[in-house]
mmCIF file with all atom_site columns, C-alpha atoms in Angstrom:
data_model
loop_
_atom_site.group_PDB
_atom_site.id
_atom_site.type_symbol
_atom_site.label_atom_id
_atom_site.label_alt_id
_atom_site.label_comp_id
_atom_site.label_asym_id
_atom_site.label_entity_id
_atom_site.label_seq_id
_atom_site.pdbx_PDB_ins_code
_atom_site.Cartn_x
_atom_site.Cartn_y
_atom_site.Cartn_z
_atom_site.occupancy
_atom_site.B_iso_or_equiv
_atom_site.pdbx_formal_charge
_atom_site.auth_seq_id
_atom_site.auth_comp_id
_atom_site.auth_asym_id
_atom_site.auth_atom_id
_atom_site.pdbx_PDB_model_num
ATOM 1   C CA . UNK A 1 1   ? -14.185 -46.886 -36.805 1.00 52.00 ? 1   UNK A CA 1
ATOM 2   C CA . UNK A 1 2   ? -10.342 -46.429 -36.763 1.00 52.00 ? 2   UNK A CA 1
ATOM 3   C CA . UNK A 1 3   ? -9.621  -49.143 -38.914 1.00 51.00 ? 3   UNK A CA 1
ATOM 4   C CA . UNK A 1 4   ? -12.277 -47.304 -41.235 1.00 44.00 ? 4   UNK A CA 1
ATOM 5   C CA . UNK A 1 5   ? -10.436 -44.187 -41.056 1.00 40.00 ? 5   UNK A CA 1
ATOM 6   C CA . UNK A 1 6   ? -7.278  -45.553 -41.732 1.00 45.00 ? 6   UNK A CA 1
ATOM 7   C CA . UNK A 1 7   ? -8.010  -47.394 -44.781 1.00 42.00 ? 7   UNK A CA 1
ATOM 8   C CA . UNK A 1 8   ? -9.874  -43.631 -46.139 1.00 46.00 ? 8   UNK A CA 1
ATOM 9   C CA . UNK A 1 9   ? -6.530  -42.087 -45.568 1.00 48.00 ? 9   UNK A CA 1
ATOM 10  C CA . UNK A 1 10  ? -4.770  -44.826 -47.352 1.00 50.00 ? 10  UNK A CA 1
ATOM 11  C CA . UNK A 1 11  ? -6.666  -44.792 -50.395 1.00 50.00 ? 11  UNK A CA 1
ATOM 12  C CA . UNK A 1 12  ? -5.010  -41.887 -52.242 1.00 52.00 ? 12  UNK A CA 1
ATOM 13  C CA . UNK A 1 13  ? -1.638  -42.720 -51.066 1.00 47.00 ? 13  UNK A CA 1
ATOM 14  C CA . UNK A 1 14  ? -2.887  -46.084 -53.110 1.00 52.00 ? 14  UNK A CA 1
ATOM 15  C CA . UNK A 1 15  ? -4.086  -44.196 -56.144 1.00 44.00 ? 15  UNK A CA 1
ATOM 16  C CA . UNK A 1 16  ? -0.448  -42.346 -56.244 1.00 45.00 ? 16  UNK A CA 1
ATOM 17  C CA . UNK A 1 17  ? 0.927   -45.286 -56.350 1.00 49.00 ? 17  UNK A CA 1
ATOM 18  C CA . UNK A 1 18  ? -1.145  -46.887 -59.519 1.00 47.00 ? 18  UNK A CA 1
ATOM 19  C CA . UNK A 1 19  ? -0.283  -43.399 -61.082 1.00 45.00 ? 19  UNK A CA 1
ATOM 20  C CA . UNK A 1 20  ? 3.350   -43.548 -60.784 1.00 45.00 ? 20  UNK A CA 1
ATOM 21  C CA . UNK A 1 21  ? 3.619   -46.697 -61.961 1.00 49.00 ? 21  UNK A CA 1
ATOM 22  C CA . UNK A 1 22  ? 1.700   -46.152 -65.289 1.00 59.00 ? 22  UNK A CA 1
ATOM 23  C CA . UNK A 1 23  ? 4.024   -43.232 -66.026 1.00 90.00 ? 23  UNK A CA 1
ATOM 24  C CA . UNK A 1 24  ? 6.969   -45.660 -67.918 1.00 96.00 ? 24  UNK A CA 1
ATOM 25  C CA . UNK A 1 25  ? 10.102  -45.066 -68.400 1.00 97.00 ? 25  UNK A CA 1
ATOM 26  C CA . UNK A 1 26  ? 11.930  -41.952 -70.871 1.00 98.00 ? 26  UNK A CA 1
ATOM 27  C CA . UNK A 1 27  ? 15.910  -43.050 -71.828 1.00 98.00 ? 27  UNK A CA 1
ATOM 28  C CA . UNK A 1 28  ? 17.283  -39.802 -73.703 1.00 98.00 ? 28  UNK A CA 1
ATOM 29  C CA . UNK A 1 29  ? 21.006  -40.908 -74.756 1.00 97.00 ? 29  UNK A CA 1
ATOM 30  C CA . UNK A 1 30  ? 23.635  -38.443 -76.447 1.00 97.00 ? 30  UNK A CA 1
ATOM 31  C CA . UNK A 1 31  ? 26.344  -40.606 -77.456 1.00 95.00 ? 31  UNK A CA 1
ATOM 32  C CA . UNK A 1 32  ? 28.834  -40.543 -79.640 1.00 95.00 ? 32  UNK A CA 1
ATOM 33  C CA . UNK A 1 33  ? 29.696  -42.588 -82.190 1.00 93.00 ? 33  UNK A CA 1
ATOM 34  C CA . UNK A 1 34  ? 26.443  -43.805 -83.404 1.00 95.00 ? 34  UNK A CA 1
ATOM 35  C CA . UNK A 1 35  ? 25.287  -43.358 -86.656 1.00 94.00 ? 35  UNK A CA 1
ATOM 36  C CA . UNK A 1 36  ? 22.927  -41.809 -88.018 1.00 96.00 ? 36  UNK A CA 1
ATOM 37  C CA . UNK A 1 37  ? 19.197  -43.742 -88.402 1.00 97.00 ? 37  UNK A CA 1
ATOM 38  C CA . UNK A 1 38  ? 21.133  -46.677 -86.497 1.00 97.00 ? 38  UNK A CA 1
ATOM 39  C CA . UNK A 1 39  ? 18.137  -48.675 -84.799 1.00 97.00 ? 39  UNK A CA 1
ATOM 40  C CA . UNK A 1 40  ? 17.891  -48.619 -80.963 1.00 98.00 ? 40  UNK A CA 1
ATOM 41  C CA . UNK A 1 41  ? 15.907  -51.236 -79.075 1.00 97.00 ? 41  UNK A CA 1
ATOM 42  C CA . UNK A 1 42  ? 15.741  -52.273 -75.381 1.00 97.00 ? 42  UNK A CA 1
ATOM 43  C CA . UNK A 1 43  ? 15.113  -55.522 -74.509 1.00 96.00 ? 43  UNK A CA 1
ATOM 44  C CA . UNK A 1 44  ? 13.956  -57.332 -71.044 1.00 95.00 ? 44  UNK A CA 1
ATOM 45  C CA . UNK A 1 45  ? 17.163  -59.450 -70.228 1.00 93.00 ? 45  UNK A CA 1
ATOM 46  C CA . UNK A 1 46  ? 14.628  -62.033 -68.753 1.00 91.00 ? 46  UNK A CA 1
ATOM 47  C CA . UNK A 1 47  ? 13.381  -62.277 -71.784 1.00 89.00 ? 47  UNK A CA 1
ATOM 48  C CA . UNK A 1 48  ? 14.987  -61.616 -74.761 1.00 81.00 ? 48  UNK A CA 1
ATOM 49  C CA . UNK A 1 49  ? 12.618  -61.430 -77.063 1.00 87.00 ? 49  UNK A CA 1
ATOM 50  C CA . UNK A 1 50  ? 10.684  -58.946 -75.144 1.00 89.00 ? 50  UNK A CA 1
ATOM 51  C CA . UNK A 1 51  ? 11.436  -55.565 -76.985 1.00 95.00 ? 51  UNK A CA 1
ATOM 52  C CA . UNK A 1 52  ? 10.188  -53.049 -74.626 1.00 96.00 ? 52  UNK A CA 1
ATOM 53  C CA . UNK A 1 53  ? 10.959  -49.724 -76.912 1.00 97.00 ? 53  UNK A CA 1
ATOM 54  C CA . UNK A 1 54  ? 12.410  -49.228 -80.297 1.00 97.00 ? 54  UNK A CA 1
ATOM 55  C CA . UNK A 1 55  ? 13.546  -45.677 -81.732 1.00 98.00 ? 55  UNK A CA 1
ATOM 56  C CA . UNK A 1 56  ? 16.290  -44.331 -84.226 1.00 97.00 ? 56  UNK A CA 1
ATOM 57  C CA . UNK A 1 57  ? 19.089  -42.058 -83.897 1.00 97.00 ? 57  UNK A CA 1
ATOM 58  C CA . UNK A 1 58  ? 18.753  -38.794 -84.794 1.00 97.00 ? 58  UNK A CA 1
ATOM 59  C CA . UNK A 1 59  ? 21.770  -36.585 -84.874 1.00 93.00 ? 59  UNK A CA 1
ATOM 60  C CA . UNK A 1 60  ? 23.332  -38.605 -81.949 1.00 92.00 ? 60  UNK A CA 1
ATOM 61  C CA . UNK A 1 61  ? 20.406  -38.255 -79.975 1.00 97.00 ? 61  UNK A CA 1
ATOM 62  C CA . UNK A 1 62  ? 17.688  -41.467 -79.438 1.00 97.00 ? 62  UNK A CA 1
ATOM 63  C CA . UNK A 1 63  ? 14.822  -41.426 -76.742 1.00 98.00 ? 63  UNK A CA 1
ATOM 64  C CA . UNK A 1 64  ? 13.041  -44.298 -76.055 1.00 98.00 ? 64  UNK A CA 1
ATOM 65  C CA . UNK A 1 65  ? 10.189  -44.524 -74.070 1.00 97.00 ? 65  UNK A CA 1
ATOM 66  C CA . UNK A 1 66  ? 7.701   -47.686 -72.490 1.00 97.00 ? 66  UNK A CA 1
ATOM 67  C CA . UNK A 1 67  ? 6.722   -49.236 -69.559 1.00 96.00 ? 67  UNK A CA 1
ATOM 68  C CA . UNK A 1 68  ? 8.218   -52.012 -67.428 1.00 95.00 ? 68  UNK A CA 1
ATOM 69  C CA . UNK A 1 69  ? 5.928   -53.793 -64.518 1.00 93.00 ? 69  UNK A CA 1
ATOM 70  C CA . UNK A 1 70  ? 9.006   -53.886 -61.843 1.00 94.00 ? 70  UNK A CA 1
ATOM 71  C CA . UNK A 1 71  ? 12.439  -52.839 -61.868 1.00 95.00 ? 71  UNK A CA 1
ATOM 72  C CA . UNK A 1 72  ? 14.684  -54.749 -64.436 1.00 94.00 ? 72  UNK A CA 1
ATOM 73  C CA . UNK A 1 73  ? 17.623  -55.942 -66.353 1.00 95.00 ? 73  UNK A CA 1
ATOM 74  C CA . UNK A 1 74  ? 17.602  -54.402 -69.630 1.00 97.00 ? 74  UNK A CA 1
ATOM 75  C CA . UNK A 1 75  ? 19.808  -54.286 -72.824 1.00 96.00 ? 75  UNK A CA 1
ATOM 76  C CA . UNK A 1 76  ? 20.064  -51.175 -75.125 1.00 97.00 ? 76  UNK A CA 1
ATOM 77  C CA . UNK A 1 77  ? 20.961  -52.869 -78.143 1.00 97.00 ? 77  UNK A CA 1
ATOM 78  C CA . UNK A 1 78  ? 22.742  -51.043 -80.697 1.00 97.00 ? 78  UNK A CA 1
ATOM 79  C CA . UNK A 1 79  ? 21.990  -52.830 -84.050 1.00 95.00 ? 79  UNK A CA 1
ATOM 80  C CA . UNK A 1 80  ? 24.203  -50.817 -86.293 1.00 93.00 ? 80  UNK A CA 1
ATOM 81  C CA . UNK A 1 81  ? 27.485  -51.301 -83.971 1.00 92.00 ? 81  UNK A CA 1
ATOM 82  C CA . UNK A 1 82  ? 26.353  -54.583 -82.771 1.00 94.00 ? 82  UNK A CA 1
ATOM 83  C CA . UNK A 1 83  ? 26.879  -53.715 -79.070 1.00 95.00 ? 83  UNK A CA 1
ATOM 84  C CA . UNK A 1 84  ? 24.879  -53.711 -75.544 1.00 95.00 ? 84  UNK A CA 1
ATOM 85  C CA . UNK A 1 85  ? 24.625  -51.687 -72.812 1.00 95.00 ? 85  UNK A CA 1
ATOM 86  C CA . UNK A 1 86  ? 23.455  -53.178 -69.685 1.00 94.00 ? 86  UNK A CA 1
ATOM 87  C CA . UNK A 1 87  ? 20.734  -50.769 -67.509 1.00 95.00 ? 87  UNK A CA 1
ATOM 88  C CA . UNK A 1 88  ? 18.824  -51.666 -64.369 1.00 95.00 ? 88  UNK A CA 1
ATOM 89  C CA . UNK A 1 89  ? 15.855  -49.608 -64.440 1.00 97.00 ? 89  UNK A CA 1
ATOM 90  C CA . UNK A 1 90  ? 12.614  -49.222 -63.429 1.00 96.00 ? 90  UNK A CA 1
ATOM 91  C CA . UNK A 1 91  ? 9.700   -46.873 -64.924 1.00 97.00 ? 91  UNK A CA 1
ATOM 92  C CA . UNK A 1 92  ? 12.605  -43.795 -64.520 1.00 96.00 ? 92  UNK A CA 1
ATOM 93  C CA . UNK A 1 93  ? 14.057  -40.468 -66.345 1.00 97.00 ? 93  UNK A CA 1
ATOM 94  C CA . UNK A 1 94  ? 16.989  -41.515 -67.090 1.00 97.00 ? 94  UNK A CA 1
ATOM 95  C CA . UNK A 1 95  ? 19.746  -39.523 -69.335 1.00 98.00 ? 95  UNK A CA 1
ATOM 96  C CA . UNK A 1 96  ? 22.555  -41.553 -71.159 1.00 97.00 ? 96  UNK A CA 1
ATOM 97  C CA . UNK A 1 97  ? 25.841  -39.580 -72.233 1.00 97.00 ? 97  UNK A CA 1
ATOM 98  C CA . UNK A 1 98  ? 29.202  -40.660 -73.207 1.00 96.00 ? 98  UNK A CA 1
ATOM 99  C CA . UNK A 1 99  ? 30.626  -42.530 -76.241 1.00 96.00 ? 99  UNK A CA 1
ATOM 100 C CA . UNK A 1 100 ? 29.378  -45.947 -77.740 1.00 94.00 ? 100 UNK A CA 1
ATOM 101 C CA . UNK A 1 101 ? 32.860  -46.554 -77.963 1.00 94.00 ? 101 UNK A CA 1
ATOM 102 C CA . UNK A 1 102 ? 33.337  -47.125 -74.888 1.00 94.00 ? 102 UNK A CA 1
ATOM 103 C CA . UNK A 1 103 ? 30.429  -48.541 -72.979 1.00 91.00 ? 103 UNK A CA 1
ATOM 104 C CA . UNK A 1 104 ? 32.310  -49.153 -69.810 1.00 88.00 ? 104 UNK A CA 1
ATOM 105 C CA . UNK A 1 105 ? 32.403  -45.133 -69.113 1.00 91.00 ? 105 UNK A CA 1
ATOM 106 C CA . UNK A 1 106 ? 29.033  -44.603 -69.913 1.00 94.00 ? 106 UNK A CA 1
ATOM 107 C CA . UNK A 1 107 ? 27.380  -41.903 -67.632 1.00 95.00 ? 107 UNK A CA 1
ATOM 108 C CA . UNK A 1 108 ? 23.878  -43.222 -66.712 1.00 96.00 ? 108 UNK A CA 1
ATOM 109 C CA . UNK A 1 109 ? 21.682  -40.885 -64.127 1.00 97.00 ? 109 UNK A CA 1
ATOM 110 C CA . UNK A 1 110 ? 18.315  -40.636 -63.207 1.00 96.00 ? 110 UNK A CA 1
ATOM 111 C CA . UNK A 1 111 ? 17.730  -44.635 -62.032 1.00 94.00 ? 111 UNK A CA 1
ATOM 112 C CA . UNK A 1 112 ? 18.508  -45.275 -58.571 1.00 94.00 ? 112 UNK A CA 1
ATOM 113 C CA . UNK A 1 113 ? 18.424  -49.573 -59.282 1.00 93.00 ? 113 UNK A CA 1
ATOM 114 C CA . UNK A 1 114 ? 21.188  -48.753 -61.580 1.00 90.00 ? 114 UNK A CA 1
ATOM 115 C CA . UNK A 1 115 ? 23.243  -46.679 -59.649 1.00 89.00 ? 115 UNK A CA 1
ATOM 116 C CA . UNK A 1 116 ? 22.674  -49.786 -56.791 1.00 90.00 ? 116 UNK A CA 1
ATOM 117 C CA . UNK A 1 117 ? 23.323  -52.591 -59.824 1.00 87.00 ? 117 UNK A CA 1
ATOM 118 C CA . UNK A 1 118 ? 26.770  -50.496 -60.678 1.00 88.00 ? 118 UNK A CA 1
ATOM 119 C CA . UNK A 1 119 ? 27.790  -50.839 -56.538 1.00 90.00 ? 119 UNK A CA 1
ATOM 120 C CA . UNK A 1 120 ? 27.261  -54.110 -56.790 1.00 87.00 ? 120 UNK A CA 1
ATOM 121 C CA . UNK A 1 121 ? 29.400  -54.652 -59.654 1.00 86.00 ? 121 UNK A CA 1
ATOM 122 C CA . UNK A 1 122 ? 32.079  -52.028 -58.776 1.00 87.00 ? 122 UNK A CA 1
ATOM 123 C CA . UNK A 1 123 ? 32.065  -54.546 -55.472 1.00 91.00 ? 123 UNK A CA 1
ATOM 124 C CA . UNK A 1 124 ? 31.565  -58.106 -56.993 1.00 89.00 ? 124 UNK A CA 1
ATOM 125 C CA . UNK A 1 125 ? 33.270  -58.173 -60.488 1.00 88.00 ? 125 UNK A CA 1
ATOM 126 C CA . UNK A 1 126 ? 36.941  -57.905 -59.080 1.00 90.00 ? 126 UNK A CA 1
ATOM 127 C CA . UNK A 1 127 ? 36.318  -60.681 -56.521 1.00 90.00 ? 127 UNK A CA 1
ATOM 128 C CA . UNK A 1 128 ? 34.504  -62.719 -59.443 1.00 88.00 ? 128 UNK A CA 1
ATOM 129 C CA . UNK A 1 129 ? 37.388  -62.133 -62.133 1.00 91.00 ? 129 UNK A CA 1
ATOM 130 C CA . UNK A 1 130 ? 39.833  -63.389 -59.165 1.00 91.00 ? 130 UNK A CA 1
ATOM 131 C CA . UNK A 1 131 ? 37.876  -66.385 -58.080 1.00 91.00 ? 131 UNK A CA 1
ATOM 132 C CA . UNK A 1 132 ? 37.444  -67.450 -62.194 1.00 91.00 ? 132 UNK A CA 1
ATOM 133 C CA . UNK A 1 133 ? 42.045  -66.950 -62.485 1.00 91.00 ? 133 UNK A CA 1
ATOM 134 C CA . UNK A 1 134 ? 42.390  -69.199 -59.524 1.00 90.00 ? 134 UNK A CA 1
ATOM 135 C CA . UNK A 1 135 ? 39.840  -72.003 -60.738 1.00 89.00 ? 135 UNK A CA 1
ATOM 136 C CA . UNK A 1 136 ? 41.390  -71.590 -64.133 1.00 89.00 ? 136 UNK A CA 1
ATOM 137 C CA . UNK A 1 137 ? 44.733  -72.094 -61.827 1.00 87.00 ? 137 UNK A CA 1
ATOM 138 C CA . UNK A 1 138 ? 43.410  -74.762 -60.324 1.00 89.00 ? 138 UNK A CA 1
ATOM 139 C CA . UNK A 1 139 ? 41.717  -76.372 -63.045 1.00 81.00 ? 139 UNK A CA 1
ATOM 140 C CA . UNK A 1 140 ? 45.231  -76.187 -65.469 1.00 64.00 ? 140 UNK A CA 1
ATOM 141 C CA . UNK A 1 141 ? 47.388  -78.079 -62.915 1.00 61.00 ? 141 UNK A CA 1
ATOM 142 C CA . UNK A 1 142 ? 47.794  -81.706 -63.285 1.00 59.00 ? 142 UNK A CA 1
ATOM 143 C CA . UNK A 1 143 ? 46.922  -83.926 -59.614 1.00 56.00 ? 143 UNK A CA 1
#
């Protein structure tokens, strides 16, 4: 009987689950320096050819909106300036602001996996770039 009423109480928590999960994902960028009509895609970096959402500027402003199964690597390709911009998201709000310029100071918010994927690399790319100089030392000096 317990194990009865447990799985009753479980069902909706079950149902909220399938519900948020359907809901997709929203990206609303305001950048500068893209042009106008420029074509935005994202695309699943597991597999490139996997274009998730496609959309066109429209007086600096895109949205683009889908679905992903599980959280991801992603790349916002922007076709007119030939550039990427990296994003680990899942089916999230998430607001992009900042210059296409200069995608390194991008402001990203409203995806928790990317705020995690940008500790990671805030922790990991400095010890990587120093441990690819000292096998490029390494590798340059005669036995």
């Amino acid at each position: 009987m317990k194990k009865l009423l447990f799985l009753f109480l479980l069902a909706p928590l079950q149902l909220l689950a399938q519900q948020t999960s359907k809901t997709g994902f929203s990206i609303t960028a305001t950048l500068k320096g893209v042009t106008e009509n420029e074509v935005i895609t994202i695309n699943d970096m597991n597999n490139a050819d996997d274009t998730l959402a496609r959309t066109l500027v429209k007086k600096g402003v895109f949205v683009l909106k889908g679905k992903v199964e599980e959280p991801n690597l992603v790349s916002i390709n922007f076709h007119g300036s030939q550039k990427k911009l990296m994003l680990f998201m899942g089916n999230d709000q998430i607001s992009i602001s900042g210059d296409v310029n200069s995608l390194q100071s991008i402001n990203v918010k409203g995806s928790v996996y990317h705020n995690d994927f940008q500790e990671f690399q805030n922790t990991f790319n400095p010890r990587f770039q120093k441990i690819t100089a000292m096998n490029q030392e390494i590798g340059g000096k005669p036995n």
